[in-house]
PDB file of C-alpha atoms in Angstrom:
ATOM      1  CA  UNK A 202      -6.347   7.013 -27.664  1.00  0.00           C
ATOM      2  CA  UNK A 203      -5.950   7.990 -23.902  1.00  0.00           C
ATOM      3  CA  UNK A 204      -2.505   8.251 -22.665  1.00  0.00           C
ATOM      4  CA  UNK A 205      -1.653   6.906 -19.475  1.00  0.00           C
ATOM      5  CA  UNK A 206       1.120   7.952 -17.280  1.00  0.00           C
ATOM      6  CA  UNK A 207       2.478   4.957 -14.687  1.00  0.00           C
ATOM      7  CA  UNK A 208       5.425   5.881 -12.119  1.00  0.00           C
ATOM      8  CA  UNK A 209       5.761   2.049 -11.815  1.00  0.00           C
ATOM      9  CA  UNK A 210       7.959  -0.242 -14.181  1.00  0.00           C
ATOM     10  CA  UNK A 211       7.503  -3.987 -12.061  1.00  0.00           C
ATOM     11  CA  UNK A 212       4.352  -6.282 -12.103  1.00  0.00           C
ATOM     12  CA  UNK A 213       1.604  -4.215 -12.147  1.00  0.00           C
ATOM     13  CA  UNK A 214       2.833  -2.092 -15.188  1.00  0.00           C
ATOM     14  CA  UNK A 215       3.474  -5.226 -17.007  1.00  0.00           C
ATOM     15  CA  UNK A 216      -0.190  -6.708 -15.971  1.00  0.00           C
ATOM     16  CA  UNK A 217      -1.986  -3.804 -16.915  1.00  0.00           C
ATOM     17  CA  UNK A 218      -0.508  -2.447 -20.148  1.00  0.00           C
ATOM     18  CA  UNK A 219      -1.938  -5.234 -22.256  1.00  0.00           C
ATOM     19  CA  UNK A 220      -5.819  -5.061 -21.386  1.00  0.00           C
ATOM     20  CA  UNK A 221      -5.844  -1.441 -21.078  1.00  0.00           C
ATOM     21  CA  UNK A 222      -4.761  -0.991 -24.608  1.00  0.00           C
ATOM     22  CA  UNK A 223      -7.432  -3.341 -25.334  1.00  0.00           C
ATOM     23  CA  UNK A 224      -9.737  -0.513 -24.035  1.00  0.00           C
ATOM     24  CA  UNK A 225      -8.074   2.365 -25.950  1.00  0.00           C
ATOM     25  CA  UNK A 226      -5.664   2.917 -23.089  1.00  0.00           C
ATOM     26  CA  UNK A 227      -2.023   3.617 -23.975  1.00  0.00           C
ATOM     27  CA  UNK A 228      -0.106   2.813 -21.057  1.00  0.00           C
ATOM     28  CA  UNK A 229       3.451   4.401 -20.777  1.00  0.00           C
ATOM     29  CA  UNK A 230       6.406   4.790 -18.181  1.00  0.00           C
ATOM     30  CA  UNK A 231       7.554   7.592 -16.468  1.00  0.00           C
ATOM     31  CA  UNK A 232      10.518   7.271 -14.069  1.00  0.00           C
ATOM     32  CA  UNK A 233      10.211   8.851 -11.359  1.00  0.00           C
ATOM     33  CA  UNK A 234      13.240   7.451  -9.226  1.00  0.00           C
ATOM     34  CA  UNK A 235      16.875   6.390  -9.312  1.00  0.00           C
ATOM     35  CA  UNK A 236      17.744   9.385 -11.756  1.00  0.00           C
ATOM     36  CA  UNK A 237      18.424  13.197 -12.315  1.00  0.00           C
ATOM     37  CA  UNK A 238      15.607  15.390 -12.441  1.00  0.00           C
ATOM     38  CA  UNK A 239      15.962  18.938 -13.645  1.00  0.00           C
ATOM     39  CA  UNK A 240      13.654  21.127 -12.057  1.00  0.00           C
ATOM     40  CA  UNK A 241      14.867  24.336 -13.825  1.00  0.00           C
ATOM     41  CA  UNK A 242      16.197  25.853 -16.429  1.00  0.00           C
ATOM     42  CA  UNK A 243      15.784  22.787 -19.170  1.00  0.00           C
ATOM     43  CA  UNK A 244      15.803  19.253 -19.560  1.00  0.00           C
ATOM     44  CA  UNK A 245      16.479  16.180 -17.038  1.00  0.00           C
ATOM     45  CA  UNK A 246      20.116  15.926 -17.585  1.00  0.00           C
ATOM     46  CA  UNK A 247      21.959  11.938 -17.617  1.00  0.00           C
ATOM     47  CA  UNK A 248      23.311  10.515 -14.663  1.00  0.00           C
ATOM     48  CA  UNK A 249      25.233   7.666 -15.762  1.00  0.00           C
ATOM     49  CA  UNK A 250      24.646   4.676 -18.559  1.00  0.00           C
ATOM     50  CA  UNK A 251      21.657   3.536 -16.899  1.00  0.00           C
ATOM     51  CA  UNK A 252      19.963   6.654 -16.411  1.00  0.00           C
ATOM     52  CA  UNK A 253      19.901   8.695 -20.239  1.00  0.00           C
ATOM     53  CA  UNK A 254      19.523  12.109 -20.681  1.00  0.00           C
ATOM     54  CA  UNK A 255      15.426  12.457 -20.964  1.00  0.00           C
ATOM     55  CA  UNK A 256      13.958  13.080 -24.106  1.00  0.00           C
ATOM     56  CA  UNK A 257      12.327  16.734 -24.568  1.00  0.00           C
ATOM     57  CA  UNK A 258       8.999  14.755 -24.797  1.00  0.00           C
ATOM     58  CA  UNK A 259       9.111  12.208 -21.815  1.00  0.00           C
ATOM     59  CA  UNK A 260       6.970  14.038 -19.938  1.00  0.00           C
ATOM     60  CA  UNK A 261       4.573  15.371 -22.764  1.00  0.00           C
ATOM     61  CA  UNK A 262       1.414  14.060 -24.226  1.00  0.00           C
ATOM     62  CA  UNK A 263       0.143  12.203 -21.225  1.00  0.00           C
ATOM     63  CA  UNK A 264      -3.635  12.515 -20.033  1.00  0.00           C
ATOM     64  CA  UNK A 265      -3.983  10.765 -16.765  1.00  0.00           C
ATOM     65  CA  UNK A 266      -1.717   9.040 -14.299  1.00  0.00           C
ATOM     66  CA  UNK A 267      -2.013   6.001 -12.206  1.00  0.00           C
ATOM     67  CA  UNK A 268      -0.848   6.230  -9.722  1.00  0.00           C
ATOM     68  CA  UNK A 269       1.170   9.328  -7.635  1.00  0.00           C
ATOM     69  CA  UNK A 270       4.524   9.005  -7.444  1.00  0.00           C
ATOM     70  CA  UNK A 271       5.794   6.325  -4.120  1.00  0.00           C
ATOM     71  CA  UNK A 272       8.492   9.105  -3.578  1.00  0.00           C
ATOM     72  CA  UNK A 273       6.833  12.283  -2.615  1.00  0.00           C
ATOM     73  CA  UNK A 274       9.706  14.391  -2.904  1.00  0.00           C
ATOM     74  CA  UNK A 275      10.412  13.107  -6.698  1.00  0.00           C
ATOM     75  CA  UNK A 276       6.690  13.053  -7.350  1.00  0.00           C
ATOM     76  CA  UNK A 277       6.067  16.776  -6.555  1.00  0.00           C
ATOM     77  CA  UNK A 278       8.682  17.437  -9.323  1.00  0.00           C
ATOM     78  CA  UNK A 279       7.437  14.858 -11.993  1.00  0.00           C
ATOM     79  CA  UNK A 280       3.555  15.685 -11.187  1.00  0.00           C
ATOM     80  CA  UNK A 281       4.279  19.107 -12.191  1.00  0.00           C
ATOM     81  CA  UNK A 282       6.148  17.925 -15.345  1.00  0.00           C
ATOM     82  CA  UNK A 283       2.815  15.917 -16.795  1.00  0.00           C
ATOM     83  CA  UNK A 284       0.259  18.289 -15.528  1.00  0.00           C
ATOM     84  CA  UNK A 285      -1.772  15.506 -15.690  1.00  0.00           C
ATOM     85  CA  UNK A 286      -5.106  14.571 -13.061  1.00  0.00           C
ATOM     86  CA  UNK A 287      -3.967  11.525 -11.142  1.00  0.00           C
ATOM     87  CA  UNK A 288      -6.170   7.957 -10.238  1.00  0.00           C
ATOM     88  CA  UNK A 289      -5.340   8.356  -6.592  1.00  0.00           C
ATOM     89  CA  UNK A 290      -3.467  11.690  -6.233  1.00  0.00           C
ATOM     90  CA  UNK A 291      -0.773  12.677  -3.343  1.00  0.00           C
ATOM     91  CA  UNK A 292      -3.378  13.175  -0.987  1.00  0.00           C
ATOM     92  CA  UNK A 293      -4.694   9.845  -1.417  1.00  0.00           C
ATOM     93  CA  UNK A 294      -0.910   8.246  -0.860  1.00  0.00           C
ATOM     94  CA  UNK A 295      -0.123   9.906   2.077  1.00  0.00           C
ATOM     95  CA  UNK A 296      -3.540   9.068   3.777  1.00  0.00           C
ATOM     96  CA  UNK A 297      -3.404   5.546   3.303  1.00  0.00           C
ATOM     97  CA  UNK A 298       0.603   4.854   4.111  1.00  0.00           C
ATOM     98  CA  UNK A 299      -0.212   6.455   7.751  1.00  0.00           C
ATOM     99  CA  UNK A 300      -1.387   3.262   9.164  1.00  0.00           C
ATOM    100  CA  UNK A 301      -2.338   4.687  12.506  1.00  0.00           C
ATOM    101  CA  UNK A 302      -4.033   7.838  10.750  1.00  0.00           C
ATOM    102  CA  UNK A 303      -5.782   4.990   8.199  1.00  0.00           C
ATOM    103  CA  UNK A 304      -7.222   2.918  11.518  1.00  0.00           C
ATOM    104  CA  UNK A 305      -8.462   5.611  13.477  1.00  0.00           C
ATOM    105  CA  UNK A 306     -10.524   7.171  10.552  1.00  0.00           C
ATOM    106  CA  UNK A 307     -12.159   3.546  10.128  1.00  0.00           C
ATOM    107  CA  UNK A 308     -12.960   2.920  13.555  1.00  0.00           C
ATOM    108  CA  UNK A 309     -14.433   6.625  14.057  1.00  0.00           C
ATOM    109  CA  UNK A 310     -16.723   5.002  11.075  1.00  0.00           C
ATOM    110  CA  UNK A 311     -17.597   2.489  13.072  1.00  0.00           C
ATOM    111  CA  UNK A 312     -15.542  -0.496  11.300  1.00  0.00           C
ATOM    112  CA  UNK A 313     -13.993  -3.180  12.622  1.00  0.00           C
ATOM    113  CA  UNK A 314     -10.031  -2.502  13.108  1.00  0.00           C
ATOM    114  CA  UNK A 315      -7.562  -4.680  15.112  1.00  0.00           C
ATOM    115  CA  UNK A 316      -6.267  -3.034  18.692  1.00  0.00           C
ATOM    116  CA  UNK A 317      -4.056  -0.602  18.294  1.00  0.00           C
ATOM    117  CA  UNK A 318      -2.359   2.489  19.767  1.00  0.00           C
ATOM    118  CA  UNK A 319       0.426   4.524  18.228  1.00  0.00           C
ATOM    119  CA  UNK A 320       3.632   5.939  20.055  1.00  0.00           C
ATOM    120  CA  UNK A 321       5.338   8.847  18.367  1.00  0.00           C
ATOM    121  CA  UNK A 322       9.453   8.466  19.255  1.00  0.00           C
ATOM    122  CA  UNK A 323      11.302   9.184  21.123  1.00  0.00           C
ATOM    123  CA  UNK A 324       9.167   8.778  24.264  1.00  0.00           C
ATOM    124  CA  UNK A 325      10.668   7.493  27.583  1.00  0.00           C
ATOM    125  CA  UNK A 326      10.550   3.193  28.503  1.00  0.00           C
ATOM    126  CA  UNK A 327       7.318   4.143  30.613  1.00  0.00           C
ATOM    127  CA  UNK A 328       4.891   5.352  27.927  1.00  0.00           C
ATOM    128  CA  UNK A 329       5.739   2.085  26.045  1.00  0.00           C
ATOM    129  CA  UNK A 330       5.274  -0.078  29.185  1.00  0.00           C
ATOM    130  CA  UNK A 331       2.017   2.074  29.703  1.00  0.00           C
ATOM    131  CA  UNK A 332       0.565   1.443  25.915  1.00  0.00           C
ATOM    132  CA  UNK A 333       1.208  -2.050  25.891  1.00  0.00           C
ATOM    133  CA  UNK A 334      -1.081  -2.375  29.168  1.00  0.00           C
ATOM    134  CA  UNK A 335      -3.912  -4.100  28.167  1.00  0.00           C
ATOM    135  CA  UNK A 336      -2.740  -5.992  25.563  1.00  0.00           C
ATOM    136  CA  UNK A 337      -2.648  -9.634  25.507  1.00  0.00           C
ATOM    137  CA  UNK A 338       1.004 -11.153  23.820  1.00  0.00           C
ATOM    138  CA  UNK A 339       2.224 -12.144  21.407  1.00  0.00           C
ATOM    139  CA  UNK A 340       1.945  -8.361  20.071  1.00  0.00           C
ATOM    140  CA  UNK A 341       2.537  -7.016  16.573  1.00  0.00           C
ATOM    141  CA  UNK A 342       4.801  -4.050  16.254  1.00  0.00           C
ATOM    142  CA  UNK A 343       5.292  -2.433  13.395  1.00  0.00           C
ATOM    143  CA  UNK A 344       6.237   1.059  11.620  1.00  0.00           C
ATOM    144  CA  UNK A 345       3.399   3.509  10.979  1.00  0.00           C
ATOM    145  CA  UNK A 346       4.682   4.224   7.192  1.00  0.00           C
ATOM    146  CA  UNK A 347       6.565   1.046   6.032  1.00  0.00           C
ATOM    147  CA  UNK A 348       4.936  -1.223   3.354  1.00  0.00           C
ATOM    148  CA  UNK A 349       5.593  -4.915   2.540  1.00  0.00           C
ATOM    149  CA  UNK A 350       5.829  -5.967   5.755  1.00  0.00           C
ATOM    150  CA  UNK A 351       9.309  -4.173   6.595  1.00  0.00           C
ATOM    151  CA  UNK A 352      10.284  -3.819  10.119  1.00  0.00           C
ATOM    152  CA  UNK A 353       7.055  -5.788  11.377  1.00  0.00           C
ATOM    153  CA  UNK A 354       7.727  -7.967  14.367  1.00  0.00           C
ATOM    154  CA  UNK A 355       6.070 -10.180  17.219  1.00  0.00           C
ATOM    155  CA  UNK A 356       7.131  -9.293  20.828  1.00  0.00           C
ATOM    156  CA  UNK A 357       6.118 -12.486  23.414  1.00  0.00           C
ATOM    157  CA  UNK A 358       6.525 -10.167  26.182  1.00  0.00           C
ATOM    158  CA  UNK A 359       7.358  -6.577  27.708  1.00  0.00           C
ATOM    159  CA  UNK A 360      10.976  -7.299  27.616  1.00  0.00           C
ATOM    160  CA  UNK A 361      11.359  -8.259  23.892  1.00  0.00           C
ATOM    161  CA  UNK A 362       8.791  -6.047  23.070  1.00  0.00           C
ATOM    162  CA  UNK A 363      11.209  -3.037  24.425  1.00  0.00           C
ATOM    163  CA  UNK A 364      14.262  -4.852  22.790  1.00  0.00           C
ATOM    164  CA  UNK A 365      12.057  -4.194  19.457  1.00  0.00           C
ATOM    165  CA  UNK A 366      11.929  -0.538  20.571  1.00  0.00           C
ATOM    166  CA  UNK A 367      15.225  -0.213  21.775  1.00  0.00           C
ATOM    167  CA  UNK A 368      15.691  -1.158  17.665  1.00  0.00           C
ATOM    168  CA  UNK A 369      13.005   0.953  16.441  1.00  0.00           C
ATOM    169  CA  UNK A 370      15.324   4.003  19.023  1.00  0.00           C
ATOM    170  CA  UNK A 371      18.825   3.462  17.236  1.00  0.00           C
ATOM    171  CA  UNK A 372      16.965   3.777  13.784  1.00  0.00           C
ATOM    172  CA  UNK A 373      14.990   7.101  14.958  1.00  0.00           C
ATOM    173  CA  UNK A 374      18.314   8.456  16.379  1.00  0.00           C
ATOM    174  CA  UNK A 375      19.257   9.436  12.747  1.00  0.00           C
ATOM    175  CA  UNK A 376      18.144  13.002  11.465  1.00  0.00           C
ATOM    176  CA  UNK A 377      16.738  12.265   7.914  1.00  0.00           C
ATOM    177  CA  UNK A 378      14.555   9.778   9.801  1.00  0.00           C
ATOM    178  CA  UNK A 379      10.565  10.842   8.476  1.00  0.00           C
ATOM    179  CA  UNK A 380       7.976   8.941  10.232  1.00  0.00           C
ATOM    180  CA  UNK A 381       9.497   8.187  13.655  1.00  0.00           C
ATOM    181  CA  UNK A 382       6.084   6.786  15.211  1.00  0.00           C
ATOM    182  CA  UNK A 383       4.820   3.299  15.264  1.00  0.00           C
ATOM    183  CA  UNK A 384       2.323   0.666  16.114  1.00  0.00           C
ATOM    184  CA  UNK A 385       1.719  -1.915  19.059  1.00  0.00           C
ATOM    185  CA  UNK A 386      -1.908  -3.950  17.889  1.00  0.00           C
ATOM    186  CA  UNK A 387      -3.036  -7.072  18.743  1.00  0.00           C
ATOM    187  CA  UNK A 388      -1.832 -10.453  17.236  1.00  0.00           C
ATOM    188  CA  UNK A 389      -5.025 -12.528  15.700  1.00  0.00           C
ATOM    189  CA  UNK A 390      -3.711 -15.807  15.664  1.00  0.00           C
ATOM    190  CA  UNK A 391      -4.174 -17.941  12.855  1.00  0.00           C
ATOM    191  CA  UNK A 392      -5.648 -14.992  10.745  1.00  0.00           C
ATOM    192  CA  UNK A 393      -6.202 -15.737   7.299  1.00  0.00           C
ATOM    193  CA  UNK A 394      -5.316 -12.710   5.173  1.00  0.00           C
ATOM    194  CA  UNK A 395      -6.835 -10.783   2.297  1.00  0.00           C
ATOM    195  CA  UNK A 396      -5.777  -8.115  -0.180  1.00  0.00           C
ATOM    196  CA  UNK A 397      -9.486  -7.091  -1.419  1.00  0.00           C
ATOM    197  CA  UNK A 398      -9.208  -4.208  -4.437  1.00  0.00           C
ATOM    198  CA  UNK A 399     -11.951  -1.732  -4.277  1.00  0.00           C
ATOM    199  CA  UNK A 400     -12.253  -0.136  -7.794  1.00  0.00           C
ATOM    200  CA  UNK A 401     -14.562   3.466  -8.059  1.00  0.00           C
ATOM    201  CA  UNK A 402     -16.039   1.959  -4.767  1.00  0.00           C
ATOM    202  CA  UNK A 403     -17.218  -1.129  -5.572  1.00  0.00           C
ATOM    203  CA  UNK A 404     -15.422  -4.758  -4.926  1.00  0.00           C
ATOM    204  CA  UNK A 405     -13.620  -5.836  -7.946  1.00  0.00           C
ATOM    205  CA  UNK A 406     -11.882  -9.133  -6.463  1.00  0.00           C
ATOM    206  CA  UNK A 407      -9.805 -10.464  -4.213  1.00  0.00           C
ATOM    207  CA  UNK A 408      -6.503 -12.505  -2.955  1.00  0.00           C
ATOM    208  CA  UNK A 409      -5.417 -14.808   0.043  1.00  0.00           C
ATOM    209  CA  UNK A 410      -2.220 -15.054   0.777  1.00  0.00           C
ATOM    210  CA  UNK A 411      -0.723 -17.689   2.474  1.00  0.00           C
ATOM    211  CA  UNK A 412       1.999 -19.396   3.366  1.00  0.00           C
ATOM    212  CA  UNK A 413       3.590 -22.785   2.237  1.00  0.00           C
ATOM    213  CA  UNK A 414       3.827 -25.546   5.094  1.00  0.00           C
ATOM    214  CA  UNK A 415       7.682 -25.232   5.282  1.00  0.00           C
ATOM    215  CA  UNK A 416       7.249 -21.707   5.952  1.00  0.00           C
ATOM    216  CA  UNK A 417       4.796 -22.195   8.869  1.00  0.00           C
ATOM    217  CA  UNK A 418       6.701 -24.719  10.420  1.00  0.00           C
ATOM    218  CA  UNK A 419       9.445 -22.623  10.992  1.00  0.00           C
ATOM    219  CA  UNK A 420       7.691 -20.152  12.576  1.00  0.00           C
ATOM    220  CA  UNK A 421       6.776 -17.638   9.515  1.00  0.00           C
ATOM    221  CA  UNK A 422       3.594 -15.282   9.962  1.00  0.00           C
ATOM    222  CA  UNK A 423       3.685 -12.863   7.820  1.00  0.00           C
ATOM    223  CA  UNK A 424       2.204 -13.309   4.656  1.00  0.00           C
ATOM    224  CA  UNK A 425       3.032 -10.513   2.544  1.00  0.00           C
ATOM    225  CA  UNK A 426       4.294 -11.440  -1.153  1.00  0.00           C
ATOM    226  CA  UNK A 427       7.337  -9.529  -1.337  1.00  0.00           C
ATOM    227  CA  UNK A 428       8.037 -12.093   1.710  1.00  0.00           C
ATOM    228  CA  UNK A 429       7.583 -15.539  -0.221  1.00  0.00           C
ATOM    229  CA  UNK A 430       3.578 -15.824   0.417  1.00  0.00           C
ATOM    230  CA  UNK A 431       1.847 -17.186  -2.259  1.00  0.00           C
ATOM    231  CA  UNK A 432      -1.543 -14.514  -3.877  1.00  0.00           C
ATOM    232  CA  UNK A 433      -4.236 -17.351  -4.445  1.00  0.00           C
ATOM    233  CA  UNK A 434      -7.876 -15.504  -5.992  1.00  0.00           C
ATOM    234  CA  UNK A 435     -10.729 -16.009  -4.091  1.00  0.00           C
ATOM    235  CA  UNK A 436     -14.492 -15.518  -4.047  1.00  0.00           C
ATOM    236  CA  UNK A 437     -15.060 -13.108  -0.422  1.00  0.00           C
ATOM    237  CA  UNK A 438     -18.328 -13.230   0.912  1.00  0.00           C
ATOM    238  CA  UNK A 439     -20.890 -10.551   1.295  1.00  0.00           C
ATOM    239  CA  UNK A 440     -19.868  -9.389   4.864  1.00  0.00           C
ATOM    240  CA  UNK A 441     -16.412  -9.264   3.088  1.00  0.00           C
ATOM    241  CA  UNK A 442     -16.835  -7.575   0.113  1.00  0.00           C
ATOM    242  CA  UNK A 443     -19.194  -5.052   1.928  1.00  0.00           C
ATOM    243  CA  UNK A 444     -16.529  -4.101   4.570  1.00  0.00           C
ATOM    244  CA  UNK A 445     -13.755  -3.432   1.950  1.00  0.00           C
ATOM    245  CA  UNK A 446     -16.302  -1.058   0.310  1.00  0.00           C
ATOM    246  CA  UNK A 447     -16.852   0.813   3.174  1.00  0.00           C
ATOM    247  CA  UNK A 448     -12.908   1.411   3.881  1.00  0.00           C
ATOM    248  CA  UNK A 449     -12.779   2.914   0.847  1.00  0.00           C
ATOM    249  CA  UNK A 450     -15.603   4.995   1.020  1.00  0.00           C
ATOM    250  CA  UNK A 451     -14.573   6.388   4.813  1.00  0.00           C
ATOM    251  CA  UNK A 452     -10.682   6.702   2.848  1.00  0.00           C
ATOM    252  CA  UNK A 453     -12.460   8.367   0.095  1.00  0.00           C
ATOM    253  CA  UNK A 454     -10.149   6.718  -2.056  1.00  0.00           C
ATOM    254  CA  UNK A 455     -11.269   5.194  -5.514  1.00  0.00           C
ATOM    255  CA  UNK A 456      -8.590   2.724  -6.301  1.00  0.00           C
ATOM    256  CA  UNK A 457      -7.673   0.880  -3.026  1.00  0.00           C
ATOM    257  CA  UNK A 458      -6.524  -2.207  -1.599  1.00  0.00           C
ATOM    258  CA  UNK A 459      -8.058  -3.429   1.551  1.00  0.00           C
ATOM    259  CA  UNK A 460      -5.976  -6.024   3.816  1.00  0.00           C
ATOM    260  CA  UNK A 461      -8.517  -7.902   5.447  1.00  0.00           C
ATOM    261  CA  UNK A 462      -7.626 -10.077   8.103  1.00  0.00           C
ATOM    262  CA  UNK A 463     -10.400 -13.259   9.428  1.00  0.00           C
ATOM    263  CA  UNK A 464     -10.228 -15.441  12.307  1.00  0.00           C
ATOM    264  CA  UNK A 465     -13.365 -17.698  13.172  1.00  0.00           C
ATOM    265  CA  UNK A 466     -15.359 -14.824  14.722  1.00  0.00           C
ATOM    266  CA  UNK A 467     -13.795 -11.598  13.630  1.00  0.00           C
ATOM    267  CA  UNK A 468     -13.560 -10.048  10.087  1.00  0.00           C
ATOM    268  CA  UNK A 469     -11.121  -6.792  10.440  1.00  0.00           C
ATOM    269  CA  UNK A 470      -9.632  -4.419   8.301  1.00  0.00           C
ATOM    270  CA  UNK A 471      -5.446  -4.146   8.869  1.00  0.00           C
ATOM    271  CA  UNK A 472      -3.898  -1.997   6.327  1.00  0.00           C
ATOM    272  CA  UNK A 473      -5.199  -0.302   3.054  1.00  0.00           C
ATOM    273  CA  UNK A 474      -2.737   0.207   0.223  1.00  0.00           C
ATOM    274  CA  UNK A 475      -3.755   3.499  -2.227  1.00  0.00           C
ATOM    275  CA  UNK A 476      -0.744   2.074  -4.707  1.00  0.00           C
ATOM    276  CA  UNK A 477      -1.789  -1.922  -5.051  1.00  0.00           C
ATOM    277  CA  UNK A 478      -0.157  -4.036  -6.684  1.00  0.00           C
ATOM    278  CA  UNK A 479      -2.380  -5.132  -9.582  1.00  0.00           C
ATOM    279  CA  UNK A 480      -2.188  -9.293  -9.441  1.00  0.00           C
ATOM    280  CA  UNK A 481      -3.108 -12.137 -12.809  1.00  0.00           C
ATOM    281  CA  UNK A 482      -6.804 -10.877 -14.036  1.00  0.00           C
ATOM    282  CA  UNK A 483      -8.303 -14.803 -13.235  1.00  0.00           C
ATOM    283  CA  UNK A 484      -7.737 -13.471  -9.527  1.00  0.00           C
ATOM    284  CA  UNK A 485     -10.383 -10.734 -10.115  1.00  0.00           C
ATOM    285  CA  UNK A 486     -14.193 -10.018 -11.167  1.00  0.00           C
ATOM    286  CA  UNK A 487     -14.794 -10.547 -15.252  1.00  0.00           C
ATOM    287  CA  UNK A 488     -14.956  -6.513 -15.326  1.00  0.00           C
ATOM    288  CA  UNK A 489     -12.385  -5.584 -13.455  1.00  0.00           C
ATOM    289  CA  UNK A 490     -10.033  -3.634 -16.234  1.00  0.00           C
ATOM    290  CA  UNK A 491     -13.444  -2.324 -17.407  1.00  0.00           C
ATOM    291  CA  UNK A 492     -13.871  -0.588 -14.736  1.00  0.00           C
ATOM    292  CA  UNK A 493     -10.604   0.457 -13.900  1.00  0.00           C
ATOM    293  CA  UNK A 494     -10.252   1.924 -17.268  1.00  0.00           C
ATOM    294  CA  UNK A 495     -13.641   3.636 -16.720  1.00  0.00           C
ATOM    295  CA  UNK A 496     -12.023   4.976 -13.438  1.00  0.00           C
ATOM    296  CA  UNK A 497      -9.386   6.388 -15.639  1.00  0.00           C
ATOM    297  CA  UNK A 498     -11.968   7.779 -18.042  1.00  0.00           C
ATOM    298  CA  UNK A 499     -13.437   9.572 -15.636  1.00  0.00           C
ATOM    299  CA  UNK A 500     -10.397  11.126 -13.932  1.00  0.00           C
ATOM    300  CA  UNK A 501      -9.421  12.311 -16.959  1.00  0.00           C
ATOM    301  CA  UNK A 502     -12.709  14.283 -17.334  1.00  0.00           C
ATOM    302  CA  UNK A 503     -12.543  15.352 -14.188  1.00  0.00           C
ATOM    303  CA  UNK A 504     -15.316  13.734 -12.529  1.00  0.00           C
TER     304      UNK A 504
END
C-alpha cells in the first residue's frame, strides 16, 4: 500500500483519509508545526506534554506527500526528513500565496482577473493616493500573502482607505515582518463566490459560499469559511469550469483551488489556493478521490 505523508491534522486530513485507503492509500500525519525539530545530530527531541519526543520512525516509510509544508521554514526541515516527492511541492506554495505574483501571471495569459495594483511598503502617502487613481470605491485592500480572508478590508474613500494603510504601516514597522506589500483591486458588488478544485488539470467540482441573511444585513462581505460562510456544492457551468482549468494550467499547478468570483456580466478569477481545503465528497464530481489518488500515483512515480 502507498504511504501518504499529510502536514495537515484539521478537515481535510480527516475527509480524505477514509476514501483514500479505499484506493490503497495509507494516509498518515506528520507534524510539521508547534514542536521541536532536530535538525542535527539525532532525533526530534520533546518540548512539553503536548509535543512527545518523535519516534525514530515518524518520518520513515512514507512515499508521497500532500501537500508542502504551510510553514516554509519548518517544511524545508521536515521535507528533507521524508525525502519524499510532494503533490504540489514548495514551489507550487509560494507561487500561489503571492496574490499579486498569482494575478499578473493570469492576466499576461490573457484571463480575466479583478483590477488590481500592488504597493510594496513602506512607500510615501503619495504613491498610495497615486495607485488608487482610477479606481472606483468601495475598494478591497488586502495583504499579498495572507489566507482566509485575514487583514482584508473595504475602504469607501481615500481617507479610510489611508487609515487602512496607516494600519497595514504600524504592522510593517516590525522587523520579522515577511511580505510587507499589498493589494488595492476593485470591489464587484454583489459577487457570488466560488472555490472551484482543479485536480491533474481538469475540474473536479466546486463550492459557493455564501453568507446567511443575518450576516448580510449587518454589513458582512466576505465569504470565506473560516469567517462563518456557509460551502454549498454546486454544478459550474462550462465558461466556469473552463476558466478554473486554465488558472491552473498558466499556475502549472496540479492540485489547485480556484476562487472564482461572478457578477451578472463578469466571471473572474480572485485568488488560487495550492493547499485547499478538501470539503464533504457530495460537493464534488463522482471521481474526484479517483483522481486525486491517481495524482498521487503518479507523483510518486515521478511523472
Amino acid at each position: 500500500m502507498l504511504r501518504l505523508a499529510m502536514t495537515t491534522d484539521a478537515e481535510t486530513f480527516e475527509r480524505v483519509r477514509g476514501p483514500l485507503g479505499d484506493r490503497g492509500i495509507d494516509v498518515g500525519h506528520v507534524r510539521a508545526k508547534e514542536r521541536a525539530l532536530r535538525v542535527s545530530g539525532g532525533e526530534s527531541p520533546g518540548s512539553g506534554p503536548d509535543s512527545p519526543a518523535a519516534d525514530p520512525d515518524e518520518f520513515a516509510g512514507f512515499d508521497v506527500g500532500l501537500v508542502y509544508p504551510t510553514r516554509l521554514m519548518e517544511g524545508a526541515v521536515v521535507d528533507e526528513r521524508l525525502g519524499v516527492p510532494w503533490v504540489n511541492g514548495r514551489d507550487a506554495v509560494v507561487a500561489s500565496r503571492n496574490k499579486a505574483g498569482v494575478l499578473a501571471r493570469l492576466s499576461a495569459a490573457g484571463l480575466p482577473t479583478p483590477k488590481t495594483t500592488l504597493v510594496s511598503n513602506p512607500v510615501d502617502e503619495s504613491v498610495v493616493v497615486d495607485a488608487a487613481e482610477g479606481f472606483s470605491y468601495p475598494v478591497v485592500v488586502k495583504p499579498n500573502s495572507a489566507t482566509r480572508g485575514v487583514g482584508v478590508a473595504t475602504a469607501t474613500d481615500l481617507d479610510s482607505l489611508l487609515g487602512v494603510v496607516d494600519y497595514l504601516n504600524l504592522i510593517h514597522d516590525y522587523r520579522a515582518t515577511g511580505d510587507k506589500s499589498f493589494l488595492i483591486q476593485e470591489f464587484l458588488s454583489d459577487a457570488r463566490d466560488y472555490r472551484a478544485m482543479v485536480v491533474d488539470g481538469a475540474y473536479a467540482g466546486a463550492v459557493e459560499r455564501e453568507l446567511d441573511a443575518e450576516a448580510l444585513e449587518a454589513g458582512r462581505w466576505k465569504h470565506n469559511v473560516h469567517r462563518g460562510a456557509t460551502a454549498r456544492g454546486v454544478d459550474l457551468d462550462p465558461e466556469a469550469r473552463d476558466l478554473a482549468e486554465r488558472a491552473a494550467e498558466a499556475l502549472g499547478i496540479d492540485y489547485l483551488g480556484v476562487d472564482l468570483l461572478a457578477t451578472g456580466d463578469r466571471l473572474v478569477v480572485n485568488e488560487t489556493n495550492a493547499r485547499p481545503t478538501v470539503d464533504a465528497a457530495t460537493k464534488y464530481e463522482d471521481d474526484f478521490y479517483d483522481r486525486v489518488a491517481g495524482l498521487i500515483r503518479r507523483t510518486d512515480e515521478g511523472e
